[in-house]
């Protein structure tokens, strides 16, 4: 292949329509590729028995990076979901931060090792902690947007979730309220066609989640999730609209799930080989790479350097997380509340455990300490 | 000292906190122009406007869920659930989200949120306008649960709840809204969360109660006094965290403990109190730890004869005290 720096002469600059220059395009591509590499490493670690559970964002990265790129980092808010690795990384989390969550280390910024991997959140980057019961986070994002409006902060709040989650009642309650008050809120649906094993036709009676936006009187936009720039443009429009006080937008990105639902799922049980092969063609990563190559932005030299850089980052993140300490059992009673409650302090297991005097919890000397 | 009804104390406290701190907002069904179905927020909309007093759609999960988000982004919402009976659609948001946010984020994010809800029976409210729901929520670490019984405590505890950095469920017995009146000083006092009050000192039997039952316990204590039974009444005021010191201290003194609650007996909040007393005051007990609580039917029936049958009242408590005192 003879990749070249010079652009196709008459063709407009790749990022022109989106208002993105070459450096930004390259940075976006780097993020898509980095998130993928981190994700792939997670699976290797899982199969090697290093980490017990993986839930993956592979196939969703293009939409996540494209959409998140249009937000203001450190100012706007995101309430993510379990596939939001690329989104969280675009918004400020590092590969180390993601790996710390996989290993559930004490220094894991998402939860200090308290939550399963995939429950990303990072207060430093306005990424809200997420739980497992799905779709609850949409109401948090709407509440964040409500506070932004009341306080006049010009912040926008975004939440993301799958098309399966989008059927939850909280989604209806959230969109209704956000639309009534024209809140600065963006709702990203990452539609990968499955909720674990259940295909979209069994989840929705309409082909597009976006069609539901009409019921709330808000725009509903369908975008190809493998088209990073289209995702960026859709988000930019929605975010500008939100910031201008014109209310929420529902963006539905059609993405693909390249892996099983999680490391505990065997997707060959409900998906054919042909289908999975076909889905690979809907992956944003190679498509974006080809676009950047054709535009002369991703030259062989740049690409080689990038590949090397990403490999180093992933290895560093893995080694770093691997070497970090587990949380101390003596800390497990902390942060139930903002402060301790002397009348309800340990022994945590009740009669027969710990000292006679309650309140010895800080020594970490309970029977569970030093166990597994 | 000025006197106030229970609901006046609550209404004025919300207004006062909203004046004091502009991050305090109120949201719920009919809380705006109407001022709430019980008028707990009457006048707030006129004073603070529709940005800070928000009439929400009929969506309890949204009321709590959006309050969580607003709390995360710098506000101190007071969410009103119109009746405690209708808090269940918000259960997931309260239990999975508000309660766990601080713990699961390793203290990165807290949820300073107060959820007010009128609860309780004896008001011809039947199955779905009479429920006591405190047991569901006091079971959950991360939540604080408050049940005041006097206008004084309502004000002091509501202030503490609104100023608290964690989610608080504030349950108000609706039968007390207008029937209970008491002194409320104009000062900026607070009643700290997690402290019970001995509302009547005594020597022979400890009766532990909260909410409306704290009044009925006092009434029952007065009745048995003539019979020579000296009863100490502990009004818990806060259910979570539980003020074990006051409870255990009282039982150690009297040697007998009767726990009173309006909710269904089985697995009710009082069961936890009874277990705590049994574990921590066993050596001091002169009789079984006993309970007077609501019957285990799925709700308070409407017909007044049936409702009277359901409700724990001073007469039923009196019977329980006599029986325990005879041990
Ligand atoms: C309330 C609740 N019900 C069920 C689950 C289990 N669950 C987790 S993800 C999922 C499927 C979600 O599918 P979708 O929203 O399409 O997202 P995707 O995983 O495809 O990205 C299910 C059933 C859960 N976590 N929470
Ligand atoms: Mg899906």
PDB file of N, CA, C and O in Angstrom, chain A residues 216-259:
ATOM      1  N   UNK A 216     -42.367  12.885  22.967  1.00  0.00           N
ATOM      2  CA  UNK A 216     -41.967  13.854  23.990  1.00  0.00           C
ATOM      3  C   UNK A 216     -41.800  15.250  23.392  1.00  0.00           C
ATOM      4  O   UNK A 216     -41.416  16.187  24.095  1.00  0.00           O
ATOM      5  N   UNK A 217     -42.024  15.341  22.096  1.00  0.00           N
ATOM      6  CA  UNK A 217     -41.868  16.637  21.444  1.00  0.00           C
ATOM      7  C   UNK A 217     -40.426  17.081  21.340  1.00  0.00           C
ATOM      8  O   UNK A 217     -40.116  18.274  21.373  1.00  0.00           O
ATOM      9  N   UNK A 218     -39.520  16.111  21.232  1.00  0.00           N
ATOM     10  CA  UNK A 218     -38.100  16.461  21.089  1.00  0.00           C
ATOM     11  C   UNK A 218     -37.555  15.805  19.823  1.00  0.00           C
ATOM     12  O   UNK A 218     -38.117  14.830  19.330  1.00  0.00           O
ATOM     13  N   UNK A 219     -36.453  16.329  19.276  1.00  0.00           N
ATOM     14  CA  UNK A 219     -35.881  15.700  18.093  1.00  0.00           C
ATOM     15  C   UNK A 219     -35.330  14.306  18.401  1.00  0.00           C
ATOM     16  O   UNK A 219     -34.732  14.096  19.445  1.00  0.00           O
ATOM     17  N   UNK A 220     -35.553  13.390  17.476  1.00  0.00           N
ATOM     18  CA  UNK A 220     -34.967  12.062  17.560  1.00  0.00           C
ATOM     19  C   UNK A 220     -34.151  11.832  16.300  1.00  0.00           C
ATOM     20  O   UNK A 220     -34.668  11.912  15.196  1.00  0.00           O
ATOM     21  N   UNK A 221     -32.879  11.562  16.472  1.00  0.00           N
ATOM     22  CA  UNK A 221     -31.968  11.484  15.336  1.00  0.00           C
ATOM     23  C   UNK A 221     -31.368  10.088  15.258  1.00  0.00           C
ATOM     24  O   UNK A 221     -30.893   9.572  16.270  1.00  0.00           O
ATOM     25  N   UNK A 222     -31.368   9.501  14.083  1.00  0.00           N
ATOM     26  CA  UNK A 222     -30.682   8.220  13.895  1.00  0.00           C
ATOM     27  C   UNK A 222     -29.369   8.490  13.183  1.00  0.00           C
ATOM     28  O   UNK A 222     -29.323   9.221  12.200  1.00  0.00           O
ATOM     29  N   UNK A 223     -28.316   7.892  13.701  1.00  0.00           N
ATOM     30  CA  UNK A 223     -27.009   8.122  13.096  1.00  0.00           C
ATOM     31  C   UNK A 223     -26.263   6.792  13.026  1.00  0.00           C
ATOM     32  O   UNK A 223     -26.457   5.915  13.870  1.00  0.00           O
ATOM     33  N   UNK A 224     -25.452   6.665  12.001  1.00  0.00           N
ATOM     34  CA  UNK A 224     -24.647   5.453  11.845  1.00  0.00           C
ATOM     35  C   UNK A 224     -23.501   5.492  12.857  1.00  0.00           C
ATOM     36  O   UNK A 224     -22.608   6.331  12.766  1.00  0.00           O
ATOM     37  N   UNK A 225     -23.543   4.574  13.786  1.00  0.00           N
ATOM     38  CA  UNK A 225     -22.557   4.572  14.859  1.00  0.00           C
ATOM     39  C   UNK A 225     -21.160   4.215  14.410  1.00  0.00           C
ATOM     40  O   UNK A 225     -20.199   4.388  15.160  1.00  0.00           O
ATOM     41  N   UNK A 226     -21.033   3.724  13.193  1.00  0.00           N
ATOM     42  CA  UNK A 226     -19.697   3.435  12.667  1.00  0.00           C
ATOM     43  C   UNK A 226     -19.103   4.660  11.985  1.00  0.00           C
ATOM     44  O   UNK A 226     -17.952   4.656  11.564  1.00  0.00           O
ATOM     45  N   UNK A 227     -19.892   5.700  11.872  1.00  0.00           N
ATOM     46  CA  UNK A 227     -19.445   6.942  11.238  1.00  0.00           C
ATOM     47  C   UNK A 227     -19.133   7.952  12.342  1.00  0.00           C
ATOM     48  O   UNK A 227     -20.016   8.671  12.822  1.00  0.00           O
ATOM     49  N   UNK A 228     -17.889   7.988  12.745  1.00  0.00           N
ATOM     50  CA  UNK A 228     -17.494   8.785  13.906  1.00  0.00           C
ATOM     51  C   UNK A 228     -17.861  10.262  13.704  1.00  0.00           C
ATOM     52  O   UNK A 228     -18.388  10.913  14.614  1.00  0.00           O
ATOM     53  N   UNK A 229     -17.602  10.746  12.493  1.00  0.00           N
ATOM     54  CA  UNK A 229     -17.844  12.173  12.261  1.00  0.00           C
ATOM     55  C   UNK A 229     -19.335  12.496  12.248  1.00  0.00           C
ATOM     56  O   UNK A 229     -19.759  13.542  12.746  1.00  0.00           O
ATOM     57  N   UNK A 230     -20.126  11.577  11.725  1.00  0.00           N
ATOM     58  CA  UNK A 230     -21.582  11.796  11.747  1.00  0.00           C
ATOM     59  C   UNK A 230     -22.084  11.828  13.187  1.00  0.00           C
ATOM     60  O   UNK A 230     -22.964  12.633  13.532  1.00  0.00           O
ATOM     61  N   UNK A 231     -21.510  10.975  14.024  1.00  0.00           N
ATOM     62  CA  UNK A 231     -21.895  10.969  15.441  1.00  0.00           C
ATOM     63  C   UNK A 231     -21.509  12.289  16.104  1.00  0.00           C
ATOM     64  O   UNK A 231     -22.274  12.859  16.881  1.00  0.00           O
ATOM     65  N   UNK A 232     -20.323  12.751  15.763  1.00  0.00           N
ATOM     66  CA  UNK A 232     -19.864  14.022  16.319  1.00  0.00           C
ATOM     67  C   UNK A 232     -20.803  15.162  15.913  1.00  0.00           C
ATOM     68  O   UNK A 232     -21.221  15.968  16.753  1.00  0.00           O
ATOM     69  N   UNK A 233     -21.147  15.188  14.659  1.00  0.00           N
ATOM     70  CA  UNK A 233     -21.999  16.277  14.150  1.00  0.00           C
ATOM     71  C   UNK A 233     -23.387  16.224  14.804  1.00  0.00           C
ATOM     72  O   UNK A 233     -23.938  17.247  15.238  1.00  0.00           O
ATOM     73  N   UNK A 234     -23.923  15.023  14.919  1.00  0.00           N
ATOM     74  CA  UNK A 234     -25.246  14.885  15.556  1.00  0.00           C
ATOM     75  C   UNK A 234     -25.194  15.369  17.000  1.00  0.00           C
ATOM     76  O   UNK A 234     -26.094  16.072  17.471  1.00  0.00           O
ATOM     77  N   UNK A 235     -24.114  15.006  17.687  1.00  0.00           N
ATOM     78  CA  UNK A 235     -23.986  15.411  19.089  1.00  0.00           C
ATOM     79  C   UNK A 235     -23.789  16.916  19.208  1.00  0.00           C
ATOM     80  O   UNK A 235     -24.358  17.569  20.080  1.00  0.00           O
ATOM     81  N   UNK A 236     -22.978  17.446  18.302  1.00  0.00           N
ATOM     82  CA  UNK A 236     -22.701  18.887  18.343  1.00  0.00           C
ATOM     83  C   UNK A 236     -24.000  19.680  18.204  1.00  0.00           C
ATOM     84  O   UNK A 236     -24.255  20.631  18.950  1.00  0.00           O
ATOM     85  N   UNK A 237     -24.812  19.249  17.254  1.00  0.00           N
ATOM     86  CA  UNK A 237     -26.100  19.912  17.046  1.00  0.00           C
ATOM     87  C   UNK A 237     -26.962  19.811  18.308  1.00  0.00           C
ATOM     88  O   UNK A 237     -27.545  20.798  18.765  1.00  0.00           O
ATOM     89  N   UNK A 238     -27.006  18.615  18.873  1.00  0.00           N
ATOM     90  CA  UNK A 238     -27.844  18.392  20.059  1.00  0.00           C
ATOM     91  C   UNK A 238     -27.339  19.209  21.244  1.00  0.00           C
ATOM     92  O   UNK A 238     -28.128  19.782  22.002  1.00  0.00           O
ATOM     93  N   UNK A 239     -26.045  19.260  21.394  1.00  0.00           N
ATOM     94  CA  UNK A 239     -25.456  19.956  22.540  1.00  0.00           C
ATOM     95  C   UNK A 239     -25.647  21.471  22.405  1.00  0.00           C
ATOM     96  O   UNK A 239     -25.976  22.160  23.377  1.00  0.00           O
ATOM     97  N   UNK A 240     -25.485  21.966  21.185  1.00  0.00           N
ATOM     98  CA  UNK A 240     -25.716  23.402  20.968  1.00  0.00           C
ATOM     99  C   UNK A 240     -27.165  23.750  21.294  1.00  0.00           C
ATOM    100  O   UNK A 240     -27.460  24.760  21.931  1.00  0.00           O
ATOM    101  N   UNK A 241     -28.032  22.900  20.821  1.00  0.00           N
ATOM    102  CA  UNK A 241     -29.461  23.086  21.091  1.00  0.00           C
ATOM    103  C   UNK A 241     -29.729  23.075  22.601  1.00  0.00           C
ATOM    104  O   UNK A 241     -30.443  23.939  23.131  1.00  0.00           O
ATOM    105  N   UNK A 242     -29.129  22.115  23.284  1.00  0.00           N
ATOM    106  CA  UNK A 242     -29.330  22.000  24.735  1.00  0.00           C
ATOM    107  C   UNK A 242     -28.801  23.242  25.445  1.00  0.00           C
ATOM    108  O   UNK A 242     -29.468  23.828  26.287  1.00  0.00           O
ATOM    109  N   UNK A 243     -27.607  23.665  25.055  1.00  0.00           N
ATOM    110  CA  UNK A 243     -26.985  24.811  25.723  1.00  0.00           C
ATOM    111  C   UNK A 243     -27.750  26.100  25.447  1.00  0.00           C
ATOM    112  O   UNK A 243     -27.762  27.011  26.267  1.00  0.00           O
ATOM    113  N   UNK A 244     -28.390  26.142  24.311  1.00  0.00           N
ATOM    114  CA  UNK A 244     -29.150  27.346  23.960  1.00  0.00           C
ATOM    115  C   UNK A 244     -30.502  27.396  24.673  1.00  0.00           C
ATOM    116  O   UNK A 244     -31.260  28.353  24.529  1.00  0.00           O
ATOM    117  N   UNK A 245     -30.810  26.346  25.433  1.00  0.00           N
ATOM    118  CA  UNK A 245     -32.080  26.346  26.156  1.00  0.00           C
ATOM    119  C   UNK A 245     -33.241  25.803  25.352  1.00  0.00           C
ATOM    120  O   UNK A 245     -34.402  26.012  25.711  1.00  0.00           O
ATOM    121  N   UNK A 246     -32.926  25.114  24.259  1.00  0.00           N
ATOM    122  CA  UNK A 246     -34.002  24.591  23.413  1.00  0.00           C
ATOM    123  C   UNK A 246     -34.391  23.154  23.756  1.00  0.00           C
ATOM    124  O   UNK A 246     -35.237  22.576  23.082  1.00  0.00           O
ATOM    125  N   UNK A 247     -33.745  22.584  24.755  1.00  0.00           N
ATOM    126  CA  UNK A 247     -34.197  21.289  25.256  1.00  0.00           C
ATOM    127  C   UNK A 247     -33.418  20.096  24.756  1.00  0.00           C
ATOM    128  O   UNK A 247     -32.422  20.222  24.042  1.00  0.00           O
ATOM    129  N   UNK A 248     -33.878  18.924  25.167  1.00  0.00           N
ATOM    130  CA  UNK A 248     -33.134  17.690  24.922  1.00  0.00           C
ATOM    131  C   UNK A 248     -33.261  17.151  23.496  1.00  0.00           C
ATOM    132  O   UNK A 248     -34.169  17.534  22.756  1.00  0.00           O
ATOM    133  N   UNK A 249     -32.341  16.259  23.165  1.00  0.00           N
ATOM    134  CA  UNK A 249     -32.370  15.527  21.898  1.00  0.00           C
ATOM    135  C   UNK A 249     -32.085  14.063  22.188  1.00  0.00           C
ATOM    136  O   UNK A 249     -31.271  13.749  23.051  1.00  0.00           O
ATOM    137  N   UNK A 250     -32.762  13.202  21.460  1.00  0.00           N
ATOM    138  CA  UNK A 250     -32.456  11.775  21.516  1.00  0.00           C
ATOM    139  C   UNK A 250     -31.629  11.425  20.283  1.00  0.00           C
ATOM    140  O   UNK A 250     -32.074  11.644  19.153  1.00  0.00           O
ATOM    141  N   UNK A 251     -30.437  10.922  20.501  1.00  0.00           N
ATOM    142  CA  UNK A 251     -29.603  10.455  19.389  1.00  0.00           C
ATOM    143  C   UNK A 251     -29.508   8.937  19.478  1.00  0.00           C
ATOM    144  O   UNK A 251     -29.107   8.406  20.515  1.00  0.00           O
ATOM    145  N   UNK A 252     -29.886   8.292  18.418  1.00  0.00           N
ATOM    146  CA  UNK A 252     -29.754   6.836  18.382  1.00  0.00           C
ATOM    147  C   UNK A 252     -28.635   6.475  17.424  1.00  0.00           C
ATOM    148  O   UNK A 252     -28.733   6.708  16.218  1.00  0.00           O
ATOM    149  N   UNK A 253     -27.565   5.927  17.967  1.00  0.00           N
ATOM    150  CA  UNK A 253     -26.453   5.494  17.130  1.00  0.00           C
ATOM    151  C   UNK A 253     -26.587   3.994  16.895  1.00  0.00           C
ATOM    152  O   UNK A 253     -26.662   3.221  17.843  1.00  0.00           O
ATOM    153  N   UNK A 254     -26.649   3.602  15.634  1.00  0.00           N
ATOM    154  CA  UNK A 254     -26.719   2.174  15.314  1.00  0.00           C
ATOM    155  C   UNK A 254     -25.298   1.632  15.362  1.00  0.00           C
ATOM    156  O   UNK A 254     -24.448   1.989  14.533  1.00  0.00           O
ATOM    157  N   UNK A 255     -25.064   0.816  16.363  1.00  0.00           N
ATOM    158  CA  UNK A 255     -23.719   0.277  16.554  1.00  0.00           C
ATOM    159  C   UNK A 255     -23.775  -1.246  16.460  1.00  0.00           C
ATOM    160  O   UNK A 255     -24.822  -1.823  16.186  1.00  0.00           O
ATOM    161  N   UNK A 256     -22.665  -1.859  16.716  1.00  0.00           N
ATOM    162  CA  UNK A 256     -22.631  -3.312  16.711  1.00  0.00           C
ATOM    163  C   UNK A 256     -21.909  -3.800  17.950  1.00  0.00           C
ATOM    164  O   UNK A 256     -21.026  -3.121  18.478  1.00  0.00           O
ATOM    165  N   UNK A 257     -22.335  -4.939  18.430  1.00  0.00           N
ATOM    166  CA  UNK A 257     -21.666  -5.531  19.598  1.00  0.00           C
ATOM    167  C   UNK A 257     -20.745  -6.615  19.086  1.00  0.00           C
ATOM    168  O   UNK A 257     -21.202  -7.656  18.626  1.00  0.00           O
ATOM    169  N   UNK A 258     -19.463  -6.358  19.144  1.00  0.00           N
ATOM    170  CA  UNK A 258     -18.506  -7.286  18.545  1.00  0.00           C
ATOM    171  C   UNK A 258     -18.187  -8.476  19.441  1.00  0.00           C
ATOM    172  O   UNK A 258     -17.615  -9.465  18.991  1.00  0.00           O
ATOM    173  N   UNK A 259     -18.542  -8.375  20.697  1.00  0.00           N
ATOM    174  CA  UNK A 259     -18.232  -9.452  21.650  1.00  0.00           C
ATOM    175  C   UNK A 259     -19.528 -10.040  22.190  1.00  0.00           C
ATOM    176  O   UNK A 259     -20.613  -9.571  21.864  1.00  0.00           O
TER     177      UNK A 259
END
